[in-house]
Coordinates of C-alpha atoms in Angstrom, one line a residue:
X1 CA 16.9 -14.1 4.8
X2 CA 16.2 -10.3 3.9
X3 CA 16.4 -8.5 0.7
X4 CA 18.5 -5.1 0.0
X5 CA 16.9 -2.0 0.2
X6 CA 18.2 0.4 -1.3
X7 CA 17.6 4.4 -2.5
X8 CA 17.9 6.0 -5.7
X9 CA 19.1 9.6 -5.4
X10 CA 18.4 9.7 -1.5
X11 CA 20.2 8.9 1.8
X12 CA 21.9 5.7 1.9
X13 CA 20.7 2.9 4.1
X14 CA 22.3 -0.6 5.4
X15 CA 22.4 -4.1 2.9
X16 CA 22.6 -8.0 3.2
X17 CA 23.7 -10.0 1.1
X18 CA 20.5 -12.8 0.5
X19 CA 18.0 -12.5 -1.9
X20 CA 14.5 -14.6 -2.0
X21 CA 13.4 -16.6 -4.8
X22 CA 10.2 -16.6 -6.3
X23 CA 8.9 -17.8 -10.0
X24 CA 6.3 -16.0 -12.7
X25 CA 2.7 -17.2 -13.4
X26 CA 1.3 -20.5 -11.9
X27 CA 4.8 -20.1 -10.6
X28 CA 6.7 -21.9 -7.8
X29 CA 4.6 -25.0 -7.1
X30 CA 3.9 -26.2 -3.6
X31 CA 2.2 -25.4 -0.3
X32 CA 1.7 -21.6 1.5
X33 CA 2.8 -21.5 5.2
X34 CA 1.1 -19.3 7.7
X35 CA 2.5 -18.6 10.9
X36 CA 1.1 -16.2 13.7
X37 CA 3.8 -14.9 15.3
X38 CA 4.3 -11.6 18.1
X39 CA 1.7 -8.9 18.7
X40 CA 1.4 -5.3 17.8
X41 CA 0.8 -3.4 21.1
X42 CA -1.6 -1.4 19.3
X43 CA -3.5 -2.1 16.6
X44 CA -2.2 -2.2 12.9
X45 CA -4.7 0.3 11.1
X46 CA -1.5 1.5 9.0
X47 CA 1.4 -0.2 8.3
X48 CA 4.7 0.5 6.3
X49 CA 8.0 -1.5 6.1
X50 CA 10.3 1.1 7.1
X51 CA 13.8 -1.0 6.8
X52 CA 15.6 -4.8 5.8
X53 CA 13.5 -5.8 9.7
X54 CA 11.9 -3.9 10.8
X55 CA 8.0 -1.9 10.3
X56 CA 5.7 1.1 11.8
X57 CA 2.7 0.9 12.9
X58 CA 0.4 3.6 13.6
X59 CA -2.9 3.2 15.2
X60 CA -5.9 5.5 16.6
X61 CA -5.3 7.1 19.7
X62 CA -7.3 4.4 22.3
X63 CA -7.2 2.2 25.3
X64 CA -4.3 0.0 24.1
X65 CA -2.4 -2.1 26.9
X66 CA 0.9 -0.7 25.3
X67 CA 2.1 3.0 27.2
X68 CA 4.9 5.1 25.9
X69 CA 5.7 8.2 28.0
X70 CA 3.2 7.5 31.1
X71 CA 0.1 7.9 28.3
X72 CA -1.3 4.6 25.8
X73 CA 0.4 4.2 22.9
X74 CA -1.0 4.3 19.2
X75 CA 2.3 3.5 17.1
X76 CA 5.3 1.0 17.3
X77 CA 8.0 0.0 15.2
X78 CA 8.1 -4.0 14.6
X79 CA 10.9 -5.9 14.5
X80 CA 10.3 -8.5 11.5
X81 CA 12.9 -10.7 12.7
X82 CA 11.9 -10.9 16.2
X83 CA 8.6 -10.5 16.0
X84 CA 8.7 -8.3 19.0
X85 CA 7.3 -4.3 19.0
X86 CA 8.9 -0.9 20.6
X87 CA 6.6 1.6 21.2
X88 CA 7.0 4.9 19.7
X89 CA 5.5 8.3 21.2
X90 CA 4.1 10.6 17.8
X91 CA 2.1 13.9 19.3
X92 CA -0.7 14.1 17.8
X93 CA -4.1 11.6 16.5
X94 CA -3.2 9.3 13.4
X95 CA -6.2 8.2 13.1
X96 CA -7.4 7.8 9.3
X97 CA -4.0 9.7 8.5
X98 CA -2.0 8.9 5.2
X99 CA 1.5 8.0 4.4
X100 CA 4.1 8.1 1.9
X101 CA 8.0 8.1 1.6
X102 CA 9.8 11.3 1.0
X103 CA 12.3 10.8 -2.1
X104 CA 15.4 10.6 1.2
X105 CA 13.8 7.5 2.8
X106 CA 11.7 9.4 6.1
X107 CA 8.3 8.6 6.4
X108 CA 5.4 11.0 6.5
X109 CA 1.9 10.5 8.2
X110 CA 0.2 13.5 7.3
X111 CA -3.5 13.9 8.2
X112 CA -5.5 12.4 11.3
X113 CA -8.1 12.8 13.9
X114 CA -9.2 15.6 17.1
X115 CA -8.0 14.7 20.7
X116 CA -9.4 11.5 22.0
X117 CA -8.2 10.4 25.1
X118 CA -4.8 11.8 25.3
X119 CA -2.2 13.7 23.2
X120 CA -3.1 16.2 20.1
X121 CA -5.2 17.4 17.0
X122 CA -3.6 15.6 14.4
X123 CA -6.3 17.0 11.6
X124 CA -3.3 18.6 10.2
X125 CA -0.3 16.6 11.4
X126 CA 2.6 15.7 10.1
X127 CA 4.5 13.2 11.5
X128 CA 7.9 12.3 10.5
X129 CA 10.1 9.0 10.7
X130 CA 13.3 8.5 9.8
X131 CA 14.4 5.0 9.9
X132 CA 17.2 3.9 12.0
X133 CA 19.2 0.3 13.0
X134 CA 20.0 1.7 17.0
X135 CA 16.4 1.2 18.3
X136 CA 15.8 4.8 19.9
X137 CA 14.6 6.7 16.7
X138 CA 10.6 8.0 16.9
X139 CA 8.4 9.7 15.5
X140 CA 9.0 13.6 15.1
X141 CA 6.2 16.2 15.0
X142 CA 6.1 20.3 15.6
X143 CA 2.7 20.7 15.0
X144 CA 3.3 24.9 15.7
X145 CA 5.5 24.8 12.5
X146 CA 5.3 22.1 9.9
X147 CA 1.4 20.8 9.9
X148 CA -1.0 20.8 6.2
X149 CA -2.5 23.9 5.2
X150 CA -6.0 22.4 6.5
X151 CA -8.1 19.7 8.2
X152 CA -7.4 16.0 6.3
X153 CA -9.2 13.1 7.7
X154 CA -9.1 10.0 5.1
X155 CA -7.1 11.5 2.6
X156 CA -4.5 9.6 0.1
X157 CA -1.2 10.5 -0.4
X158 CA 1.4 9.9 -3.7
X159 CA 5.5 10.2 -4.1
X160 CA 6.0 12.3 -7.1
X161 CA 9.5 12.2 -9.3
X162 CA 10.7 14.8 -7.4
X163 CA 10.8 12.8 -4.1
X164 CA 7.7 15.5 -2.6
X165 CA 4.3 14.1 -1.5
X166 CA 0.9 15.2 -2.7
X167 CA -1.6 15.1 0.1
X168 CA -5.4 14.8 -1.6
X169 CA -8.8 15.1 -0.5
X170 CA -10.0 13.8 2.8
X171 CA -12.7 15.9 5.1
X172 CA -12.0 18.2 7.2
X173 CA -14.0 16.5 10.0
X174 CA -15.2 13.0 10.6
X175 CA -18.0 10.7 9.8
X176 CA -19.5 7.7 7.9
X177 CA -18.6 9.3 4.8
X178 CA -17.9 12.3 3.0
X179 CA -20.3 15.0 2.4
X180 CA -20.3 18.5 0.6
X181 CA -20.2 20.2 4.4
X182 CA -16.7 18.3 5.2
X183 CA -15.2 18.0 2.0
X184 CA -11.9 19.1 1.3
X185 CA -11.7 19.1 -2.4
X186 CA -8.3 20.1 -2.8
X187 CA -4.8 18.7 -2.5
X188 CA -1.5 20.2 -1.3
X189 CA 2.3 19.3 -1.4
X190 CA 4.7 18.6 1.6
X191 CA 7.2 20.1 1.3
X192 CA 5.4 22.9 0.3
X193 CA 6.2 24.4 -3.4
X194 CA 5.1 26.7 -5.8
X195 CA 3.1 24.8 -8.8
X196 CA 1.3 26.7 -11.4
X197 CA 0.9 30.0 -9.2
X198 CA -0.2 28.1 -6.0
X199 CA 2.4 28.8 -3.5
X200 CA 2.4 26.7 -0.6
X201 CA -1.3 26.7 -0.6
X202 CA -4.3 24.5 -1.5
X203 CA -5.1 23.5 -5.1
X204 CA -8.8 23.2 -6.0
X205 CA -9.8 20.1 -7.4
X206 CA -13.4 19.5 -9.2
X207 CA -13.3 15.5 -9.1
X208 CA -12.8 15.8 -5.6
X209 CA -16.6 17.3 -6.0
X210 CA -18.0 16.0 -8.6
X211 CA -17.0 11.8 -6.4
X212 CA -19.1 13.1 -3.6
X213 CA -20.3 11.3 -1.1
X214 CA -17.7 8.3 -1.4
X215 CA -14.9 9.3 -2.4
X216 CA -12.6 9.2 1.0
X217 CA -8.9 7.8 1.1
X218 CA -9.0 7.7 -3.0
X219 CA -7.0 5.6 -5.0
X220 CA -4.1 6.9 -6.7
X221 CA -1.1 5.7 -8.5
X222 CA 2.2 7.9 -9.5
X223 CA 2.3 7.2 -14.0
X224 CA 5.7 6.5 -15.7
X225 CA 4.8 10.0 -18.1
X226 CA 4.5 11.9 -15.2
X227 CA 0.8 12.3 -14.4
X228 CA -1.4 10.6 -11.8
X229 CA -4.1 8.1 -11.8
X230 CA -6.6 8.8 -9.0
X231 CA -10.2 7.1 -8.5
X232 CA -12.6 7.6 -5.9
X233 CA -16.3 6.4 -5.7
X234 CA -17.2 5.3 -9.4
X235 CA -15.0 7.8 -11.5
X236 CA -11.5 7.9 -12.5
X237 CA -9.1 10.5 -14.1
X238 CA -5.3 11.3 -14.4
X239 CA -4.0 14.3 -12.9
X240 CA -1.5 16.6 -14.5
X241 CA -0.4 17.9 -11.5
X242 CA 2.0 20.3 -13.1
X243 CA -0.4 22.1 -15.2
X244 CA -3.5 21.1 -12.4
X245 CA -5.2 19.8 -14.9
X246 CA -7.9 16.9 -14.7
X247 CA -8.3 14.5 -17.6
X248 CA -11.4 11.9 -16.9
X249 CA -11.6 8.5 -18.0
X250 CA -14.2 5.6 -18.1
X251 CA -16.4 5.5 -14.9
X252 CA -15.5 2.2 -13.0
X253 CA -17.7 -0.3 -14.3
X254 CA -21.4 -1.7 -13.5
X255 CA -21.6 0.6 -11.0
X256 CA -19.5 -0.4 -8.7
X257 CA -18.2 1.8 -5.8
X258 CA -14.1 1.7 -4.9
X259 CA -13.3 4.0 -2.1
X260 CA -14.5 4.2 1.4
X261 CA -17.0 3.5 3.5
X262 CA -17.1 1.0 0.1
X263 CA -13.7 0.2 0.1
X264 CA -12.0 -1.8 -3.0
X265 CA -7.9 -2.6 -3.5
X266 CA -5.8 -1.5 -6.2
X267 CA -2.4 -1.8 -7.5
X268 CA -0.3 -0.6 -10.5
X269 CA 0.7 -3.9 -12.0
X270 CA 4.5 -4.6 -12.6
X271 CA 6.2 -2.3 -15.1
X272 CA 8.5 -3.8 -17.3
X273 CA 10.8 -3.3 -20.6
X274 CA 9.0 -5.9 -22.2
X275 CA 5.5 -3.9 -22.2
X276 CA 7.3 -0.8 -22.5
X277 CA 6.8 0.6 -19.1
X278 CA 3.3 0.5 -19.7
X279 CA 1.2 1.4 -16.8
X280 CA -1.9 -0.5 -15.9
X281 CA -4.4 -0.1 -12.8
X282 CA -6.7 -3.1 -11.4
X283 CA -9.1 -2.5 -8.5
X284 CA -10.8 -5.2 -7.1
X285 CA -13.8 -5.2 -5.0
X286 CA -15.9 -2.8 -3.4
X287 CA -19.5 -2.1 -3.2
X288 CA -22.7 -0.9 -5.4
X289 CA -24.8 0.2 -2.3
X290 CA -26.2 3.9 -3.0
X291 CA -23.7 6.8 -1.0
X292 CA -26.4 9.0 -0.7
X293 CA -29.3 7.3 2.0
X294 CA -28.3 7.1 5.3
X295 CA -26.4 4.4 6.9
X296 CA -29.3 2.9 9.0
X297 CA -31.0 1.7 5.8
X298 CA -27.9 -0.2 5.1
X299 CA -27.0 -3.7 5.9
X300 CA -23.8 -5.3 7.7
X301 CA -25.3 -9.0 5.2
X302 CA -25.6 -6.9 1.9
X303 CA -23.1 -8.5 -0.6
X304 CA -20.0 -6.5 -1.9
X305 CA -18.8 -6.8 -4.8
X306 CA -16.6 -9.4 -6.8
X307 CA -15.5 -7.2 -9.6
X308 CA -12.2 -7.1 -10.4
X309 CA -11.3 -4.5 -13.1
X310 CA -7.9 -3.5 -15.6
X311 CA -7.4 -0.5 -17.4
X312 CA -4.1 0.3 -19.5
X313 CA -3.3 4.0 -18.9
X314 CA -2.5 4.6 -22.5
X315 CA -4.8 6.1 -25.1
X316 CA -5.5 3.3 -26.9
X317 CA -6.0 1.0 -23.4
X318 CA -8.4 4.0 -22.2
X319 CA -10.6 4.2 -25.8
X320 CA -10.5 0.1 -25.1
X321 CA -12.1 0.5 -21.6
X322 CA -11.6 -1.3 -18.1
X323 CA -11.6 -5.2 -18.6
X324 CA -13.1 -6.9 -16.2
X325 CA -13.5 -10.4 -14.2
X326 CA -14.7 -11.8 -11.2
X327 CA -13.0 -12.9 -7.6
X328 CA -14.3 -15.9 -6.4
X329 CA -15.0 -14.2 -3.2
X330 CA -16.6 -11.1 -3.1
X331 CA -14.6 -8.7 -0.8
X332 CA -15.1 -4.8 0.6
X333 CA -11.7 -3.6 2.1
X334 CA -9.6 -6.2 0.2
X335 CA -5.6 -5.5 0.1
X336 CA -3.9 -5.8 -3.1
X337 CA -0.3 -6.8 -2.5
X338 CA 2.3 -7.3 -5.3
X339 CA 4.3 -10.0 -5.0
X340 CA 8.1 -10.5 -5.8
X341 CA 6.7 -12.9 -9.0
X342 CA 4.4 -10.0 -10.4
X343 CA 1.2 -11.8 -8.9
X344 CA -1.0 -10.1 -6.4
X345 CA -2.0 -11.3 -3.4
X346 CA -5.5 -10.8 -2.7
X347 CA -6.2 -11.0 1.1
X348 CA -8.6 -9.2 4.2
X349 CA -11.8 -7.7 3.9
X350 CA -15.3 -8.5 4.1
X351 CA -18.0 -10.6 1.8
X352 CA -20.5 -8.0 3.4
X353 CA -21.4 -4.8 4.3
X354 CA -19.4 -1.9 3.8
X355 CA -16.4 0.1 6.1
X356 CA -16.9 1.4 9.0
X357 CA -18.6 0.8 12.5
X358 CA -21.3 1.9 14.4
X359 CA -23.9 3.0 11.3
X360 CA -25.7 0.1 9.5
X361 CA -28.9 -1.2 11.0
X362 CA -27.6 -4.8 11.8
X363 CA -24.3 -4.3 12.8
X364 CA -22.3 -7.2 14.4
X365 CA -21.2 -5.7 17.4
X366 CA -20.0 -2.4 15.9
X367 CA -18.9 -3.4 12.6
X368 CA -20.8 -2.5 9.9
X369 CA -19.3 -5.8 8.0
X370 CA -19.8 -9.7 8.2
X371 CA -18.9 -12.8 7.1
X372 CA -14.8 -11.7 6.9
X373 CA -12.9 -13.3 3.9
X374 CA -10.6 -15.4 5.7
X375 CA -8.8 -17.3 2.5
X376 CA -6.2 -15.1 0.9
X377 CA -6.6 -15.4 -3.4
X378 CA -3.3 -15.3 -5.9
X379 CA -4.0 -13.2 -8.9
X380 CA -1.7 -13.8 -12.0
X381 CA -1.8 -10.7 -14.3
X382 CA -0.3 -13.3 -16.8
X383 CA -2.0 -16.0 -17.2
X384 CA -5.0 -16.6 -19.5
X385 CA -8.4 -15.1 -18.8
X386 CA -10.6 -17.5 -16.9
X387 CA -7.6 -19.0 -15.1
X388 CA -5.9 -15.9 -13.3
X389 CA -7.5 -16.9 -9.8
X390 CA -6.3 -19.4 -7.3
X391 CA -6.5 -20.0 -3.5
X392 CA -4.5 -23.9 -4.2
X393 CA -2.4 -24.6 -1.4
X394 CA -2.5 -21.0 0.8
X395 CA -3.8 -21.8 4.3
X396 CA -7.2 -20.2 5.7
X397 CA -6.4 -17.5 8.7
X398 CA -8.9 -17.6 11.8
X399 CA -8.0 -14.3 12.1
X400 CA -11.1 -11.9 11.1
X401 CA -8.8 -9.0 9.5
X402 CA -11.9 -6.6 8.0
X403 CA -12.1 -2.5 9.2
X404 CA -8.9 -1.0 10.7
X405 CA -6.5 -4.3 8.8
X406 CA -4.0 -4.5 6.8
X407 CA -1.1 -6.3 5.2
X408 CA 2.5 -5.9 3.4
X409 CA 5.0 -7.5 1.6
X410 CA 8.0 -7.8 3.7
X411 CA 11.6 -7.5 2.5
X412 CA 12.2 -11.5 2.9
X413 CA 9.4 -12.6 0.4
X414 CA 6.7 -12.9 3.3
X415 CA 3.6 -11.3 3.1
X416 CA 2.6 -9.4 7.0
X417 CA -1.1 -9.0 7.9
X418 CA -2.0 -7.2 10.9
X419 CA -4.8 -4.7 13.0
X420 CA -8.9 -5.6 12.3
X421 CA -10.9 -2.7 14.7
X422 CA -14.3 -2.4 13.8
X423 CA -15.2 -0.7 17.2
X424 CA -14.5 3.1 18.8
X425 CA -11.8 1.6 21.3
X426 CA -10.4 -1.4 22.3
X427 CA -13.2 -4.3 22.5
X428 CA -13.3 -8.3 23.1
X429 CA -16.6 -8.5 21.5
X430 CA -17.2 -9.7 17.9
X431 CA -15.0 -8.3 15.9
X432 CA -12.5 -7.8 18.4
X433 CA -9.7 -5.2 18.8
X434 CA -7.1 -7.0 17.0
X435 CA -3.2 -7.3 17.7
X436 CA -2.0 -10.6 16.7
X437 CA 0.4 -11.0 13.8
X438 CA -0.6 -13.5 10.4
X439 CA 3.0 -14.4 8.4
X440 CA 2.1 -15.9 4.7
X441 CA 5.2 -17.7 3.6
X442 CA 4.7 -18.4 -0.8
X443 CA 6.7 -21.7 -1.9
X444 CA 9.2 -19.6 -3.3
X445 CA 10.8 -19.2 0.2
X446 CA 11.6 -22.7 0.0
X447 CA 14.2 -22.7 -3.0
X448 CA 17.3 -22.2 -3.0
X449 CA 18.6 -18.7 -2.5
X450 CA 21.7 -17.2 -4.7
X451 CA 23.8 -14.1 -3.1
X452 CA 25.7 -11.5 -4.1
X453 CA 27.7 -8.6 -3.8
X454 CA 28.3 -5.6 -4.4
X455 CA 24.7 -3.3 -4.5
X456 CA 25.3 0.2 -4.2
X457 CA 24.0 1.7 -1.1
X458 CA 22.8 4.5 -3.7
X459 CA 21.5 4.0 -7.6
X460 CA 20.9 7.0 -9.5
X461 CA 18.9 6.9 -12.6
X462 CA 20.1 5.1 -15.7
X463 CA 23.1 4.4 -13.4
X464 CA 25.3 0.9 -14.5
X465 CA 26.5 -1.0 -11.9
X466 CA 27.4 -4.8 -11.4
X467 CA 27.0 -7.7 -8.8
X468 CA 29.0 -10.7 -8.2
X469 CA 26.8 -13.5 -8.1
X470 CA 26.8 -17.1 -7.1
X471 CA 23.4 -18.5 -8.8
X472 CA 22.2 -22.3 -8.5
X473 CA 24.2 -24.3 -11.1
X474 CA 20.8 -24.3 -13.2
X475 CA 19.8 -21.0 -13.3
X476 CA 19.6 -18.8 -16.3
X477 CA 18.2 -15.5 -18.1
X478 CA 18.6 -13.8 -14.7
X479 CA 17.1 -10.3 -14.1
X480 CA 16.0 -7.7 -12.0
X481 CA 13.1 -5.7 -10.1
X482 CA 13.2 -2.6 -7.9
X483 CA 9.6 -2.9 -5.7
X484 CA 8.7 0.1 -3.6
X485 CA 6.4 -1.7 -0.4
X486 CA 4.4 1.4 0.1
X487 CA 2.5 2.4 2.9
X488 CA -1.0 1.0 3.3
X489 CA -4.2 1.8 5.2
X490 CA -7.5 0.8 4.6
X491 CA -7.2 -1.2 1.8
X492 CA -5.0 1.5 -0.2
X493 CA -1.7 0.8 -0.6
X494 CA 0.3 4.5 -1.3
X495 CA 3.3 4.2 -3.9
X496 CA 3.4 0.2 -4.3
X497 CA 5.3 -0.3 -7.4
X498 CA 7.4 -2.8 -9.3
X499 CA 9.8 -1.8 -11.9
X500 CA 11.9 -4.2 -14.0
X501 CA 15.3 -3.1 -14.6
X502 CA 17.2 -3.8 -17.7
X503 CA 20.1 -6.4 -16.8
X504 CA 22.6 -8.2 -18.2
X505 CA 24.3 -11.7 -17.0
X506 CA 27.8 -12.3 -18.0
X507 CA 28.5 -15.7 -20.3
X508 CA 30.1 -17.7 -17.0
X509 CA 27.1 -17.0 -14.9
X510 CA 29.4 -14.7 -12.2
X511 CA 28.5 -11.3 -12.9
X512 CA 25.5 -9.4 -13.1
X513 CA 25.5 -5.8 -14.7
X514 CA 22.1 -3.8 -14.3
X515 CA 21.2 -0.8 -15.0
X516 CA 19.0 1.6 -12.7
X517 CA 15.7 3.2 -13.7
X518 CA 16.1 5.3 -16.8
X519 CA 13.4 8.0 -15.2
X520 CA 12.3 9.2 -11.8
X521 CA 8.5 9.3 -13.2
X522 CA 9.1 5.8 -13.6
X523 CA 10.3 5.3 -10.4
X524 CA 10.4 8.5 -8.2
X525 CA 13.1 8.7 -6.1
X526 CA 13.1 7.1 -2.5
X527 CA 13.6 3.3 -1.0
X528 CA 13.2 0.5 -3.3
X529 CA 13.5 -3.1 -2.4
X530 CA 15.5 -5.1 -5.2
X531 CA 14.6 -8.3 -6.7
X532 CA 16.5 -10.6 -9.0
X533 CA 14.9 -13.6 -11.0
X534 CA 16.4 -16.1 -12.6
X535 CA 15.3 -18.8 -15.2
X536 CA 15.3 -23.0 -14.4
X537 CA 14.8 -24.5 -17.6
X538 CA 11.0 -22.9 -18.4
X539 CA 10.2 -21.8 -14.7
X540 CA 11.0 -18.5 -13.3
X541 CA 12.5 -17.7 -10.4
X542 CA 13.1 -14.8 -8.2
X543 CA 16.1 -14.4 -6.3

């Protein structure tokens, strides 16, 4: 029951042959399924689907149960289909690292913590994973040659169309939140390059200053022209990273707050031919508490925010301004996953407080959040206004999943949720050190699933190739996505993306001819997970 993944322009990696079904807007009807299954070992503060079955895990270096190498461990890969961990045995602290893909399918963690406990300064560590089906791959690191050009704790991370990673922001020590004595307002590229005179070196970067104090882990999405989106605290801009330049846009409305210790989600909603690969951003969430008072004036029971907020990235969306609505929950540290449909699944976080542990006045135990937000929301980007929101038929978790969570689609059309660690080590006191695995199953996993053959393990761009398929007897108007999972942490998810492709399906229903992205800025090169719907009569199915 798992989808291809494939890579445009990279290394190729293994296929199956199933795909999972799934419709558009109020969609396939029916009842959600939640199942906790396995444990993590360690717990899930980052988390990145690194193959058809199976995930990493990294964690901060602490007291886990799990040992690797006669010392604890603080990452594992997951197997998806067994629901059973192996731990792996990275060098240095990942904690409040980033991650993105490389354009050849290895994942980089870049960023981290000092010692604590055992093993090494990860502050600028890069640790590298390259995916593999035999079980003894791990995490590589030679922090004497390849490490960032300086101290990055709660940075973000973006692919860009030339399969490199740009590393941005962060401090270059720790604490409650960012300050002008730990900033590091500047970004840098791995591997390292020569952009506009800067040669393998940092690349100043006055938003990074002007979003002081909160403005940690910001939130940034690659744009199909080739530029960046990035927001962090209550501004926004796109980045020409090729000329360095820094283009500002509408401040994020009613004052609301969006990166950490106030923590929103984002996501770049689908791209498609029909709206002309036209990119639009929503952030959800968050918080209007001042960044500037200290944290012991704050409260774990203030209310976040229930904002929810669109933009289209074009200059007629930007001279329109963000459009916004409201959750039904207010949430700080809320994941936005996009599912296989083009709906976003709203899930974790908190109805109060802000990130963190160990500051506000009232904490509950250490967290410096309460009251977690235990039923998951659908969001359809589609629908009309005042109906886009809908919790109908999705279970309610008991699992508090607020600081140190997060969550994933999965290659077979489930959605993963794992970690919650609102505490400086492993604890059993409210909110507890979390391990425990959530599985959200949609209805579309119950429908009938078509197969095919025939993927390429490789697509390049604007390549045309064909599947043989064998579709329900009433499907029709079949196409096809290309989703990159991304890697997420703290409520950001790096590099999630969907992509429609153009496709075509033969007059006796048997062969399928698509056609591969027409540009890497619209889908940088790397690992993509490929989706194909198909019509019923007026429903929508994915496949």
């Amino acid at each position: 029951m798992s989808v291809l993944r494939i890579i445009i322009s990279a290394v190729p990696i293994s296929a199956s042959t199933v795909l999972a079904p799934v419709e558009k807007r109020a969609v396939v009807s029916g009842p959600w399924s939640l199942a906790q299954q396995g444990t993590t070992g360690v717990s899930g503060m980052q988390l990145a689907i690194v193959s058809e079955n199976t995930a990493i895990i990294y964690d901060k270096v602490e007291h886990n149960s799990l040992n690797v190498n006669g010392h604890v461990a603080w990452a594992v890969e997951v197997n998806l289909d067994t629901k059973t961990v192996r731990a792996l045995n990275p060098l240095s602290n990942s904690w409040c690292a980033t991650g993105s893909f490389l354009g050849n399918g290895n994942l980089v963690n870049s960023g981290g913590n000092p010692v604590v406990i055992t093993g090494q300064n990860g502050l600028q560590g890069i640790r590298m994973f390259t995916p593999c089906s035999d079980g003894i791959c791990d995490v590589f690191e030679d922090p004497s040659h390849i490490h960032l050009t300086s101290n990055r704790w709660y940075p973000s991370s973006v692919r860009l169309e030339d399969g490199s990673i740009m590393i941005f922001g962060g401090s270059v020590g720790g604490g409650y939140i960012n300050s002008a004595g730990i900033n590091n307002p500047t970004y840098e590229y791995f591997p390292s390059k020569n952009v506009n005179g800067f040669n393998g070196v940092r690349i100043p970067s006055q938003f990074l200053r002007d979003t002081l104090n909160g403005n940690h882990f910001p939130i940034m999405a690659y744009l199909p022209d080739g530029r960046i989106f990035v927001a962090a605290n209550r501004a926004a801009m796109i980045l020409d990273w090729k000329t360095n330049t820094e283009t500002r846009l509408p401040g994020i409305p009613n004052g609301v707050r969006i990166t950490s210790p106030f923590s929103a989600g984002a996501t770049l909603l689908p791209l498609t031919p029909e709206n002309g690969y036209t990119p639009e951003i929503m952030i959800c969430g968050g918080s209007t508490v001042s960044d500037s008072v200290s944290p012991s004036t704050l409260s774990s029971q203030t209310p976040a925010s229930a904002q929810c907020s669109r933009l289209v990235l074009t200059t007629a969306g930007i001279a329109a301004g963000w459009k916004v609505e409201s959750m039904p929950q207010a949430r700080v540290m809320p994941e936005l996953v996009l599912l296989p449909d083009g709906r976003v699944f709203i899930v974790n976080g908190a109805q109060t407080g802000v990130a963190g542990y160990g500051n506000v006045a009232n904490r509950v135990g250490q967290s410096n959040a309460d009251n977690p937000a235990f039923t998951p929301v659908v969001y359809d980007p589609a629908a009309p206004a005042g109906s886009r929101f809908s919790s109908s038929g999705i279970p309610t978790t008991n699992i508090a999943r607020i600081y140190h969570s997060t969550a994933s689609l999965t290659p077979n059309g489930t959605i993963m949720l794992a970690g919650s660690n609102p505490n400086d080590d492993v604890s059993t006191t409210k909110y507890p050190t979390e391990y425990r695995m959530d599985f959200y199953s949609p209805p579309y996993l119950s429908r009938p699933r078509p197969t095919y053959t025939g993927l390429p393990a490789t697509v390049n761009y604007a390549q045309v190739f064909t599947l043989a398929v064998t579709l329900p007897s009433t499907a029709t108007d079949v196409s096809v996505s290309l989703m990159d999972l991304g890697f997420a942490t703290h409520g950001v998810h790096m590099d999630q993306r969907m992509v429609k492709l153009v496709s075509v399906l033969s007059p006796d229903k048997r062969t399928l001819t698509v056609t591969g992205p027409p540009t890497p800025a619209l889908y940088p090169p790397g690992t993509g997970v490929p989706l194909c719907r198909y019509g019923r009569r007026r429903a929508e199915l994915w496949a």
